[in-house]
Amino acid sequence: MTLRFLALFTTLVAGLLRAEVMPPPGASPRVLYGLERLRAARPSDAPRVLFSGSTLPIAPEGFSITTGPDGVFTITAADDTGRLYACLELAERIRHNETSPSSPLPLNLTDAPTMVLRGTCIGMQKTYYLPGRKVYEYPYTPEEFPFFYDKAYWTEYLDHLADLRLNTLYLWNGHPFASLVRLPDYPEAVEVSPEVFARNVEMFRWLTAECDRRGIWLVQQFYSILISKPLAEKHGLESQLHAWNDLAADYTRKSIAAFVREFPHVGLMPCLGEALQEQSAQTRWMTEVILPGVKDGMKAAGLTEEPPVVLRTHATDATLVMPEALKVYRNLYTEAKFNGESLTTWEPRGVRQQLHLTMSRVGSTHIANVHILANLEPFRYGATDFIQKSVLAMRDRLGARGLHLYPLFYWDWPVSPDLTATPLKQWERDWIWFEAWARYAWNPDRDAVGEHAYWTARLADHYGPTAAALILTAYNASGECAPRLLRRYGITEGNRQTLALGMTLDALVRPEKYREFSELWESQSPPGERLKDFAEREWKKLPHEGETPVSINAEVLAFSAQAVAAIDAAAPLVTKNAEEFARLRNDVHAIRAMSENYVAKTEAAMAVLRYNHSRDLADMEAAERSLAASLEAFRTLTALTKHTYKAANSMQTAQRRIPVPGGKNGQAANYHWTQLLPIYEQELADFRAQVAALKNPAAAGGRSHAPLTPAKWKLLTPGLSTYTVQVGNTAFPDSPATFTAVAPELEALQGIGLPRADTRPPVVFECSEPVRVLIGYFNATGPEWRKPPTLETDATAAERGGAEPFLVDAVKFDALPSVTVHAFDYPAGRHTLEVRDTGAYLILGVVKP
C-alpha cells in the first residue's frame, strides 16, 4: 500500500465520525466494498480505523486488527482480500457490540484461512428435463432461471457469501457456452435469442465484477462431450457424445477460447465425463481441446498468466489425466467428492481416500466437494460437530486445501422444498449449513467448548437464549441418523437413491439386483457389515467386525430419540422465529419416523435372511411383524411431510432409481411420501401372502417362468447372424464356450452372435414396434469384459432403461463367467445398438416390452 494511500486514508478516519465517508483514490474495489460494509455497520460514535502499510507474516487473505491506547483500530493485511475481510470482521463486531455492549471489540486479533478455496455452487439446472433434451441441457434463459437476471437477488446472496468469507462461486451447467459466446465458424450453435444472449453477456460481466468486488472467484463448470442442441441437429449428431468427434472438438475448443476472451476473470471447471466414456479419449479431450482452448483465449485476450482451471475427477481417472495435463498447462486445480453424493462419514477411506491423496500430491491445490446430499434432503441439517469433523478429515485424511459446497436442495435453487405461502430462500432456511461449513473451512481447529458456546449464541439470535442449547443438541443428534442409515443399508451414496423415501424389503434383502455401489461401504463408511454379511456371520456364529446392523439401529434410535426430546423441550422456550422453529421441529420428528422405518424394515430383512439359512417359518413371521411396524413408521413420516414438503428429492427424473424410479415417460414420479405409501402397503400385503403360501404350499399354486415374448425385428448388419439361446449352443462365433444353464425366461430366444474379440461391427436393426433388447454382461472385472452403465458416473445411463439387472445370473457357460441380463428399450424404427464401454458382451434376444 502506498504512503499516499495511507495519508489519504488517515484523513478519512475523521470521516468515520461524520455522516459521509469518502474513500481514498486508488483503493481497490475490494477495499471500497469493505469500507461500504464497515460504514453501514458503524454506530453514531464509530471508532477510528486506519490501514497500516507494514507487512506481517500473514497468510494470503489473512489480516490483523489492533487497537491503540487512543481507541484507533489499525488493520494490517496480506492483500486486498485480507483488508476486505478485516473490514467485515470489524463491522460484525461493531454490530454485535451494539446489541451486546459487554462484548469487547478486538484489542489484538489476527486471523487467516486454512482452506485456500472456500465456495458454494449453484446449479444452472432443473428438477426436470426440458422437452427434447437430456440431463444437464439447460440454456440460460429468463424462463428457466429467473434468478440469474435478478441483480437484487445476486447482491443479497453475494453479500451473504462475503460475510461467510467464502471466496469461490461455482455455476454448474452441461454446456453454458452456447448461451454466452458466439462463434463465427458455428453461428448456428447459439441456443438463445439475440435479446437473451445480450442479457446473458451483460449479466455475466456484471456478476463477475460483483463477485470480484467481494473477493469471490466465479467458476463456470461444464461437461464433456456436450454440444448445443441446434449445432447437433444441423450436423446430425447427438448432443451428448460418448466418443471423440472432430467437429465437436473444434467447436468446443473455439467455444472455450471465446469464453476466456470475453470473460478472462472467470474460471473453468471441466468434467471430462459423463457422456465421454473412454479414458484415453478423456485425457486427449483435456490436453487437445480444453486446455488449448484456454490458451487460445489467453492469446486473444492478451493474458500472460494462465487462468486457473479446476479438473473435476468425477467420471474419469484423474490419476491418468493430470500427468498429461500438467505437461500442457500448469495452473490446474483438482476436485473430488468427499462422500460421493451424500454425507456419510468423517472417516473416508479406501480408493476414494487414495484418489484425494494422489490429487493433493500432484503439485496443485486439491478441493473436496460436498456434493448432492441425496441422503439429507429435504430436511434441515445443522450437525455442527459432524461438519467440523468432516472438514478436519478433508485436510488431514484427504490432503484437501479447498471446500466446494452444495446446497441441501441442489436441483431447485434458490427455493427450498418447504410448502410455505412464500417460498423460502435456501441460504436463509439452511443458514447453519452454509455457516458451519464456511466457519470450519476458514479454521477447523476450534475447541469443543468454544464451539458449543459459539453455536448456542448463534441459535439464540434466531430462537431465543433459553432454547438455543437444546436446539443445538437436536441438530447434532438428528444429524447423525441419515449418515449412519445410508452407509450401512444404502444401495449407493449416489444421486440415484433418495434415503428419505425409504427402501423396499427386496432391495435390503437382495441389493445385488439393484446394482449396489461398493464404494459406499468400502470408501464412504467406517468398516462394518452389510445385512447379508451380518446374517451369514450370525448363522455361522462368527465374530462380528466394525459397525453392524444391530449397532447402527441402536445408535440411530438413540440419536433420533435424543433429538426429539431436545427439540420438544425447546418448544416452550422459543421467543423468536416461531414458524421456522415449528418447521425445524417437524423435521426432527420426521427424521425420527424415518429412522424407525429403517430400523424396523432392516429387522425384517435380517429375519428373511435368517430364514434363508434356517427355513424356520418363525423367522418369516418375525419378518412380517417387523415389516408391519416399518409401514406404521412410514405412515407417520407421510403424515409429517404431507402438508410440509412439496418433494423429498430435488431431482425428479428417471435417474432416481431407489426405492423406485423417480420419473416415468419423461414426467416426475414417486417424489413424495404420499406416492410411496401405497407401494409399501402393497409390499406388506404381498409379503403376507408369501408367508401364507409358505404355511400352505398346496393352496398357493406354482410360479410360471414362461419365456419372454419375441418381438418382430430385422438384423441389418452384414456378416452378423443369430443363434438360439439354449443349453449346448455357442454364443460367440470365435469361441467354443457353450451354454450350460439358461434362465427359463430366455429359452429359445434369438441372440446376435458377436465376436468375443475386440473388433465388433456396429449392430444395426430395425423394428416395426417398440422392443426390448436383452444385453448380457459377464459377472467379472477386467478390460476384457464390458461393464453395464452406471448412474454413479453416467447420468444418461438409464435413458433406455437398463440401469438395474433384468435377470441376475441368468446364463452360465462351461468356460466363462456367469452372465447378468440388462434390458434396454427402443421405439419402432431403425437403430444402431449402443452398448457403452469396451469388452465382450452378449445380445441374448429382442423381446416385447
Coordinates of C-alpha atoms in Angstrom, one line a residue, residues 42 281 314 361 404 517 573 617 633 654 674 702 722 728 831 838:
R42 CA -20.9 1.7 12.4
A281 CA -10.4 -40.0 -25.2
H314 CA -15.8 -37.4 -11.4
R361 CA 0.3 -34.5 -4.2
H404 CA -16.7 -26.9 -2.7
F517 CA -22.3 -49.5 -5.3
L573 CA -38.7 -21.6 25.3
L617 CA -41.3 -70.2 9.4
A633 CA -43.5 -45.6 10.9
A654 CA -35.7 -41.4 -14.1
T674 CA -47.7 -39.9 -0.2
G702 CA -46.9 -72.7 -8.7
T722 CA -28.3 -65.1 -34.9
G728 CA -25.4 -76.7 -25.5
H831 CA -31.4 -48.2 -34.7
T838 CA -15.4 -51.9 -24.2

